[in-house]
Coordinates of C-alpha atoms and ligand atoms in Angstrom, one line a residue:
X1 CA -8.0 -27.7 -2.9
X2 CA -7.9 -25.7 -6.4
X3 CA -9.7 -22.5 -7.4
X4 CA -10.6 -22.2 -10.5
X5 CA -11.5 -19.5 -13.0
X6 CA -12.0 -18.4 -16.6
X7 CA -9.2 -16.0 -16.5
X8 CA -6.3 -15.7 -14.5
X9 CA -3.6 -12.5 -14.0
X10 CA -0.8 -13.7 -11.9
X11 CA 0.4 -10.2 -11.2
X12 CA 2.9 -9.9 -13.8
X13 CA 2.2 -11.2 -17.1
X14 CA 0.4 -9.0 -19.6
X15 CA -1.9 -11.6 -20.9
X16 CA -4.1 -14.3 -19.1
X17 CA -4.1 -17.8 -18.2
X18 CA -7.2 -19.0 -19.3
X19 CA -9.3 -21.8 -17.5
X20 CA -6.5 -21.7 -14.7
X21 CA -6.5 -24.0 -11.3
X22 CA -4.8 -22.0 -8.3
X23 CA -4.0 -25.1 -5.8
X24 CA -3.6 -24.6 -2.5
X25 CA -2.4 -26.1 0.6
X26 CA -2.0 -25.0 3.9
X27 CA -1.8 -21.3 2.9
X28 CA 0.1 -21.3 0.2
X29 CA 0.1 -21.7 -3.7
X30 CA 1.4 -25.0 -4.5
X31 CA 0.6 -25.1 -8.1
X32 CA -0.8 -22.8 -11.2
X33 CA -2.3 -25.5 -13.5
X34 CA -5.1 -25.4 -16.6
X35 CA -8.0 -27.5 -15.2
X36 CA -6.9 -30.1 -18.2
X37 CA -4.1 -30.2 -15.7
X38 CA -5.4 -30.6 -12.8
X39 CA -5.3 -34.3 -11.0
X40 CA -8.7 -35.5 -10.8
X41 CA -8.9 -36.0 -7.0
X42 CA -8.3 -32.8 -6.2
X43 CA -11.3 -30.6 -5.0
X44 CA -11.5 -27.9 -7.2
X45 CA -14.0 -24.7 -6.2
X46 CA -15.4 -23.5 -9.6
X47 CA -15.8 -20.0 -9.8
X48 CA -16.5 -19.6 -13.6
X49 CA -16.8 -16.2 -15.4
X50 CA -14.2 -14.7 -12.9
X51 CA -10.4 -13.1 -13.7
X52 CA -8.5 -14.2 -10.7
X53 CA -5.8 -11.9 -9.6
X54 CA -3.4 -11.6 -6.7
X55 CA -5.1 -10.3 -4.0
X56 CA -4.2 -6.2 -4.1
X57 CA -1.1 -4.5 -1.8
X58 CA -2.3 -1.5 -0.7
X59 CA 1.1 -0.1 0.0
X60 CA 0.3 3.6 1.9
X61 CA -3.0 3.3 3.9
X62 CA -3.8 5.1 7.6
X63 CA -6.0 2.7 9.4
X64 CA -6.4 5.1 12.4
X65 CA -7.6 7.8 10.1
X66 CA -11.9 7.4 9.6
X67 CA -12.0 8.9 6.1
X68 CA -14.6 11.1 7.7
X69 CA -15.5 14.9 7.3
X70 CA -12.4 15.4 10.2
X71 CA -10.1 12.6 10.6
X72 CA -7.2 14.8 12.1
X73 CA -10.0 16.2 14.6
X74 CA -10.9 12.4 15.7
X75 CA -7.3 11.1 15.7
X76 CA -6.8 13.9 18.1
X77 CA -9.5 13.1 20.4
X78 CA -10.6 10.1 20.4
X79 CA -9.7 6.7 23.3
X80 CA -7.5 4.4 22.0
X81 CA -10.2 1.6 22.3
X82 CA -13.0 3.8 19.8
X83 CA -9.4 4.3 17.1
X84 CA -8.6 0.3 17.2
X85 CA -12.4 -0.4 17.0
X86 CA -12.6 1.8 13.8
X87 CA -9.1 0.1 12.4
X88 CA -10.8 -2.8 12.9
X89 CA -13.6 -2.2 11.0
X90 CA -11.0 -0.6 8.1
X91 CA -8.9 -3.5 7.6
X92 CA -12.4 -5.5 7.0
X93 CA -13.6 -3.3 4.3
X94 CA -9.9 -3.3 3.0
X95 CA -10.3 -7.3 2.7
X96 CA -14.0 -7.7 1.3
X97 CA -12.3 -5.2 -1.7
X98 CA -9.5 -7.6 -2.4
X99 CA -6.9 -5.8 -0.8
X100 CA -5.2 -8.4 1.4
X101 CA -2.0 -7.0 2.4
X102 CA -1.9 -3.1 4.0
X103 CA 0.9 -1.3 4.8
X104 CA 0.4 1.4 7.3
X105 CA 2.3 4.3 7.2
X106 CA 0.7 6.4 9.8
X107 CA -0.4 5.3 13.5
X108 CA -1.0 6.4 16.7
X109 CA 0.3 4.9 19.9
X110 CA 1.4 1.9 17.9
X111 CA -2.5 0.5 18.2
X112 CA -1.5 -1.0 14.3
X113 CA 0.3 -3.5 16.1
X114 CA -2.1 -4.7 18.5
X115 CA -4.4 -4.9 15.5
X116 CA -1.3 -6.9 13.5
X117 CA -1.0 -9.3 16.3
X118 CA -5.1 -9.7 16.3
X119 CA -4.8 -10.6 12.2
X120 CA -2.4 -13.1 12.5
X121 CA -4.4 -15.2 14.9
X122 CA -6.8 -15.7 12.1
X123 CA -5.4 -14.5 8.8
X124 CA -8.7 -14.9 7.0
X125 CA -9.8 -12.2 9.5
X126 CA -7.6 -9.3 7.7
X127 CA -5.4 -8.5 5.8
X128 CA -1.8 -9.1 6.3
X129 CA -0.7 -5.8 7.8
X130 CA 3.0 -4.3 7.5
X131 CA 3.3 -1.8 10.5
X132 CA 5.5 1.5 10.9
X133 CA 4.1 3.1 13.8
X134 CA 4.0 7.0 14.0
X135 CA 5.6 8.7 11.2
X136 CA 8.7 10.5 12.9
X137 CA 8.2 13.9 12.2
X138 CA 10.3 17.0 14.3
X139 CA 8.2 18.7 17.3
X140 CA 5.5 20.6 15.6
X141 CA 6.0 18.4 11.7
X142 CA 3.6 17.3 9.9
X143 CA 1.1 14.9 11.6
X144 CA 2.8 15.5 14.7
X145 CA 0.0 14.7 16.5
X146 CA -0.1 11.2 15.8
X147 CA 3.5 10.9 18.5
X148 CA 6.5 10.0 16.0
X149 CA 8.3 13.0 17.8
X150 CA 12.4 13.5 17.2
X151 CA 14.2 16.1 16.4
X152 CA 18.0 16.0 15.7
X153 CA 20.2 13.5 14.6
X154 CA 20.4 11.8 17.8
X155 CA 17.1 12.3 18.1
X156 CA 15.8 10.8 15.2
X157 CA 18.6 7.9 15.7
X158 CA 16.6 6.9 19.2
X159 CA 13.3 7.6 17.2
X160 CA 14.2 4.7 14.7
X161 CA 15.6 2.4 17.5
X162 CA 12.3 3.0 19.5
X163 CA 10.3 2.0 17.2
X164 CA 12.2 -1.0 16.2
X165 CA 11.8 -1.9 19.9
X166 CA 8.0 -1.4 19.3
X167 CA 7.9 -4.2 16.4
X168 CA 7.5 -2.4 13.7
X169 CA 8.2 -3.4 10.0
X170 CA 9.6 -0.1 8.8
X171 CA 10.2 3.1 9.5
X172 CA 7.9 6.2 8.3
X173 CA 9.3 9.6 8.2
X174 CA 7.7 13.1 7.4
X175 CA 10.7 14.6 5.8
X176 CA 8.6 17.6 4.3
X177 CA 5.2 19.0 4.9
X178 CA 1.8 18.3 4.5
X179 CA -1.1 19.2 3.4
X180 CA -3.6 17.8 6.5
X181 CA -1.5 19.3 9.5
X182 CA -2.0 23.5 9.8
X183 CA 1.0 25.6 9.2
X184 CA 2.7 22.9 7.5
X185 CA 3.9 24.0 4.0
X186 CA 4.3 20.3 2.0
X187 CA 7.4 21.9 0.1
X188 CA 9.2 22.8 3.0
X189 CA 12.0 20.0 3.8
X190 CA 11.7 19.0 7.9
X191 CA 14.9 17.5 8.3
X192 CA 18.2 18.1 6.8
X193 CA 20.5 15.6 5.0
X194 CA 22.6 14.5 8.1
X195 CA 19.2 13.3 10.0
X196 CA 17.7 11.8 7.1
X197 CA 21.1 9.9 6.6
X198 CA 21.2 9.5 10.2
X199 CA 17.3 7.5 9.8
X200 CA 18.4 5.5 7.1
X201 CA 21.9 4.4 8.2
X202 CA 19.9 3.3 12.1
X203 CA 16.9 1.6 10.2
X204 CA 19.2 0.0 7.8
X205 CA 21.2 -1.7 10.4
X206 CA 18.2 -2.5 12.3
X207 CA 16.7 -4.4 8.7
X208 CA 14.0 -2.2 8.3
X209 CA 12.7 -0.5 5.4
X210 CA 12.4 3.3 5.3
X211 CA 9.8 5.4 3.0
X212 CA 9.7 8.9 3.5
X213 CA 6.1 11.3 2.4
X214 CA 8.0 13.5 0.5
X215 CA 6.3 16.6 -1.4
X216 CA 9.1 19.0 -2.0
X217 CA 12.0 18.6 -4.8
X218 CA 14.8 18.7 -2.2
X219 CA 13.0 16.3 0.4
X220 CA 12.8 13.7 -2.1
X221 CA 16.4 14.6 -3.2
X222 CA 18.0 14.7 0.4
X223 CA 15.9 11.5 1.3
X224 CA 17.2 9.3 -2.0
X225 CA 20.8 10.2 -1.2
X226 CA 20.3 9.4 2.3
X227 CA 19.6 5.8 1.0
X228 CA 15.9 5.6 1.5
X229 CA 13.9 2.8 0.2
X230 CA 11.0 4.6 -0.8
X231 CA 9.3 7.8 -1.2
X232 CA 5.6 8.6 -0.8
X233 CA 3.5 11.5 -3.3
X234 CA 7.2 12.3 -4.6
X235 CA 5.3 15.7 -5.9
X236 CA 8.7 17.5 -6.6
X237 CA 7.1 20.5 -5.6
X238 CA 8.8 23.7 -4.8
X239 CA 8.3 27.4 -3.8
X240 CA 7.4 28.2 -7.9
X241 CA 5.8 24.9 -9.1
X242 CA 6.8 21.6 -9.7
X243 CA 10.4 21.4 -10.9
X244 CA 11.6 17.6 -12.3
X245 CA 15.2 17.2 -12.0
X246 CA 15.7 14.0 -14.7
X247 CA 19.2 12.9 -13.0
X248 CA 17.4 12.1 -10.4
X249 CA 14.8 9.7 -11.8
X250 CA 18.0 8.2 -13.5
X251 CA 19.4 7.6 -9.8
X252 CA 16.7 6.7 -8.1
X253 CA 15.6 4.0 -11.7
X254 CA 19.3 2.4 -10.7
X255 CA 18.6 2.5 -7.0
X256 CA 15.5 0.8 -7.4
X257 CA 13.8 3.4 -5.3
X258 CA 10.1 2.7 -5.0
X259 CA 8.1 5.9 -5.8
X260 CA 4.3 5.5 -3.8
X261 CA 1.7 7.6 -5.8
X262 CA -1.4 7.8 -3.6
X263 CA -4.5 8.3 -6.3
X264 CA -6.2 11.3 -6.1
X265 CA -8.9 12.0 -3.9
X266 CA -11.2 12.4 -6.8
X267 CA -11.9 10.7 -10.1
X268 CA -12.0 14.5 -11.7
X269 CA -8.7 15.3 -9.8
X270 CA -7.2 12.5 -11.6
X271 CA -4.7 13.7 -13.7
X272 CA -1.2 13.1 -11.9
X273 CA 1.8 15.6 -12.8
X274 CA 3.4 14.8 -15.5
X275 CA 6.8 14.3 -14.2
X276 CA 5.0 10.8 -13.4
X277 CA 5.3 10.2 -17.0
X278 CA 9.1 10.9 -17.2
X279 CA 9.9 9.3 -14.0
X280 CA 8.5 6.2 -15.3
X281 CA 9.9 6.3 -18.3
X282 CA 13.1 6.2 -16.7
X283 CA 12.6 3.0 -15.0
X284 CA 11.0 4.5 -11.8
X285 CA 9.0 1.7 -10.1
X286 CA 6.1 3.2 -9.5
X287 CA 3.3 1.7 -6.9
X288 CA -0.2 3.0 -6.9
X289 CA -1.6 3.4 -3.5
X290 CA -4.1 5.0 -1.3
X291 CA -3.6 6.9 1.4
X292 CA -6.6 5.6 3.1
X293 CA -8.5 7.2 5.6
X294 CA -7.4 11.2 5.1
X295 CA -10.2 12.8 3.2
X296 CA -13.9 11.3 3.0
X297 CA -13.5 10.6 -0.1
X298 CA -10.7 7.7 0.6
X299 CA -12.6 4.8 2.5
X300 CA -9.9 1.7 3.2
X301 CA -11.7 0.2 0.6
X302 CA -10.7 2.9 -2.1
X303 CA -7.5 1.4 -3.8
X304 CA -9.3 -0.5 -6.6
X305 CA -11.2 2.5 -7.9
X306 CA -7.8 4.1 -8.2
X307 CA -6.6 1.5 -10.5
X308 CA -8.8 2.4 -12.9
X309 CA -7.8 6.1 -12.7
X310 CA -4.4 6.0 -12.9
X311 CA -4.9 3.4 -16.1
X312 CA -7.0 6.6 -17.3
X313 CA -3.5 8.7 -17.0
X314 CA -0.8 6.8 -18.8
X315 CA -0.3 3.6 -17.4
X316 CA -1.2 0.8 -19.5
X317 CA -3.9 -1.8 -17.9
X318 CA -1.3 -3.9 -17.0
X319 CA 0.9 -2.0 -15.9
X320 CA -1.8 -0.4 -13.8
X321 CA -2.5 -3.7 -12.3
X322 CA 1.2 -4.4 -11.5
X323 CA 1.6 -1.3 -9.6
X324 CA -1.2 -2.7 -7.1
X325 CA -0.2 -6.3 -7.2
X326 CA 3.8 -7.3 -8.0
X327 CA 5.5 -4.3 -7.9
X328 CA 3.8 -2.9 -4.8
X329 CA 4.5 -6.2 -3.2
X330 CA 8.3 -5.7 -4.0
X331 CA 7.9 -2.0 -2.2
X332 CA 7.0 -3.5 0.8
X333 CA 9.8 -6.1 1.0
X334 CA 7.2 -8.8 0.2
X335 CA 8.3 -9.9 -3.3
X336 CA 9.1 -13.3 -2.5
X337 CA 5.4 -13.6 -1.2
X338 CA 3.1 -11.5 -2.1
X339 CA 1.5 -10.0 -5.2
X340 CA 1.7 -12.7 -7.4
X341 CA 0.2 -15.7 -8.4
X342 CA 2.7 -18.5 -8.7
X343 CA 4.2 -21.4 -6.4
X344 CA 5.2 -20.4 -3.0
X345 CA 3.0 -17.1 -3.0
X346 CA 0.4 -16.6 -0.2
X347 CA -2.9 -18.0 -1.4
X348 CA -3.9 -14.3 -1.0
X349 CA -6.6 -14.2 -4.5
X350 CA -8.9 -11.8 -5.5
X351 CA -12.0 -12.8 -8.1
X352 CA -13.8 -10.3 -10.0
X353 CA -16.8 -10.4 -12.5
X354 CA -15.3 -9.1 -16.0
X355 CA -12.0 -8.4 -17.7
X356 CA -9.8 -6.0 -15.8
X357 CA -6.7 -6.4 -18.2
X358 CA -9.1 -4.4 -21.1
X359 CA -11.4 -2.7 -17.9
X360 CA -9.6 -1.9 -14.6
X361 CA -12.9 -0.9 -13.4
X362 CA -14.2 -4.7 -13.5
X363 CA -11.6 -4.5 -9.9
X364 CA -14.7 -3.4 -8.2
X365 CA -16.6 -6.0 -9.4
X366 CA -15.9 -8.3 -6.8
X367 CA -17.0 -12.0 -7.0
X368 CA -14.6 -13.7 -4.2
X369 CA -11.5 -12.7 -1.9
X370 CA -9.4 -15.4 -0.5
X371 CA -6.8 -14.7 2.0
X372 CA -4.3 -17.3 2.8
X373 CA -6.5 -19.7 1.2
X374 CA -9.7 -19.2 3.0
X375 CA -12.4 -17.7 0.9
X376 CA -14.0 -14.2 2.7
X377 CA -17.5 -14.3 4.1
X378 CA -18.9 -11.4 2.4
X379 CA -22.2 -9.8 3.2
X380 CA -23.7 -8.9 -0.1
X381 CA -22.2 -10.5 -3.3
X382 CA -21.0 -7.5 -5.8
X383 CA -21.3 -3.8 -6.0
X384 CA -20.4 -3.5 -2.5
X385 CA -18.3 -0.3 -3.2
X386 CA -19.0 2.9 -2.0
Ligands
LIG401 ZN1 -0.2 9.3 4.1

């Protein structure tokens, strides 16, 4: 079947393909075409005044946090059964949004999983969901609650083979404080060098991925000579402010080290540090994402609004768009696959009403989500947002 719209963004191209045919089979994009194009006996579903985009990659979400008044208090009390229940009903508001892949970066008792192996018995159910498990932290680090426990390097080693054990699809690792666990200070490095090294070198060999939520200067500075693949909120902050250190940008630009910013938790908290600036002007690849579920005021539903703001703050439209479609894809290991729309991508689209290339905004307009080529049954047409 084809899907047609007025507009198309395939994730990386700064202009659109207008009157564009996305044709599917089985899953997958088979073709990109102008409906001139288009062979005549194809069914073609005619969506009209729509921009169809990739569907979004929301690359730093916690699914068993409820974005409620006390998510740490909940986490920290409530049945396993009541947290995959209310994961279940995140991952469903992430999908009618348009967000059809989530990375988790921050579980408990590894109940992501269950919910991953739920999704992939109907993909049109969910989004496709990359898994680390619980963050490894050391004994009283930030979000130690969720039970990513290990200390030491041999430690941390058996932490990383554990969880490789588990299933997951990469590892997640606290390696300085945070702001939603008390007494942790989010400039404070947790681990030294040797552990970090020690994660890397064991996920590495294991073929995983490893991001680490990294505040403070140092952390991120241990964690990219370590060799990680990724660093979350990369805040640089220290004991006096936030202190830049260019030669690293330049390392981690050759690298190819993904930097994750989570948007803020407000529209009027929107400004990001301006090292952002200079690290992407070094060739940082930056990702926008959401950090779901920590504060009220991030539903799983809450990555398109932050499109818009970080488009507000220095990042061109398009560029914006990337960071949620293509180049978040590529963070996750899913560039081959995911956040674009060409042949051999997932049929994993996202319509909206409007022009998000001139308004980012128009992301929340949502007109139709398909994931894996199925079009989403969605209870009230658009506005649905929060
Ligand atoms: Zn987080």
């Amino acid at each position: 079947m084809g899907i047609r719209g007025d507009r198309l963004f395939d994730g990386v191209t700064d202009h659109y393909l207008a009157d564009a045919v996305v044709l599917v089979d089985q899953g997958a994009i088979v073709a990109v075409e102008t409906l001139a194009d288009a062979r005549s006996d194809v069914e073609v579903v005619d969506l009209g005044d729509v921009t169809l985009l990739p569907g979004l990659v929301d690359s730093h979400s916690h699914l068993v946090l409820d974005a409620s008044d006390d998510p740490v208090g909940h986490i920290t009390t409530s049945q396993d059964e009541v947290v995959l229940e209310q994961c279940r009903a995140a991952t469903r508001a992430a999908l009618q949004a348009g967000i059809t892949t989530v990375r988790d970066l921050g579980d408990r008792g590894y109940l992501t999983l269950r919910l991953r192996e739920e999704l992939q018995g109907d993909p049109s159910t969910g989004p496709e969901l990359l898994v680390a498990g619980p963050p490894i932290t050391p004994s009283g680090g930030h979000c130690w609650f969720l039970g990513g426990v290990a200390d030491g390097i041999d430690g941390v080693r058996q932490a990383v083979r554990d969880h490789a054990a588990r299933g997951v699809d990469l590892i997640k690792v606290m390696v300085t404080g945070g702001e939603i666990t008390p007494g942790s200070v989010p400039y404070l490095s947790q681990y030294g060098p040797d552990e970090l090294r020690a994660i890397a070198e064991q996920a590495h060999a294991l073929g995983l991925r490893v991001t680490g939520h990294a505040h403070g200067a140092q952390g991120v500075a241990d964690a990219v000579a370590a060799g990680f693949d990724g660093i979350e909120h990369a805040t640089f902050m220290t004991a006096d402010g936030v202190r830049h250190d260019p030669d690293l940008f330049n390392v981690m630009a050759a690298r190819g080290v993904f930097v994750s910013v989570p948007i803020a938790s407000t529209d009027t908290l929107a400004a990001p540090p301006p090292g952002r600036q200079t690290m992407r002007a070094a060739g940082v690849p930056i990702t926008v994402s959401s950090d779901a579920g920590i504060v009220e005021t991030k539903p799983h539903d809450v990555l398109p609004r932050g499109v818009a703001q970080i488009a507000r703050n220095g990042f061109s439209n398009a560029d914006a768009l990337r960071s949620v479609t293509s180049v978040a894809a590529e963070s996750c290991g899913l560039g081959d696959r995911k956040g674009r729309i060409a042949r051999g991508y997932d049929a994993d689209l996202l319509a909206v009403r409007g022009d998000p290339l001139s308004d980012p905004a128009d992301l929340r307009n949502v007109a139709a989500v398909f994931r894996a080529g199925k079009p989403i049954r969605r209870p009230d047409a658009v506005g649905a947002h929060r």
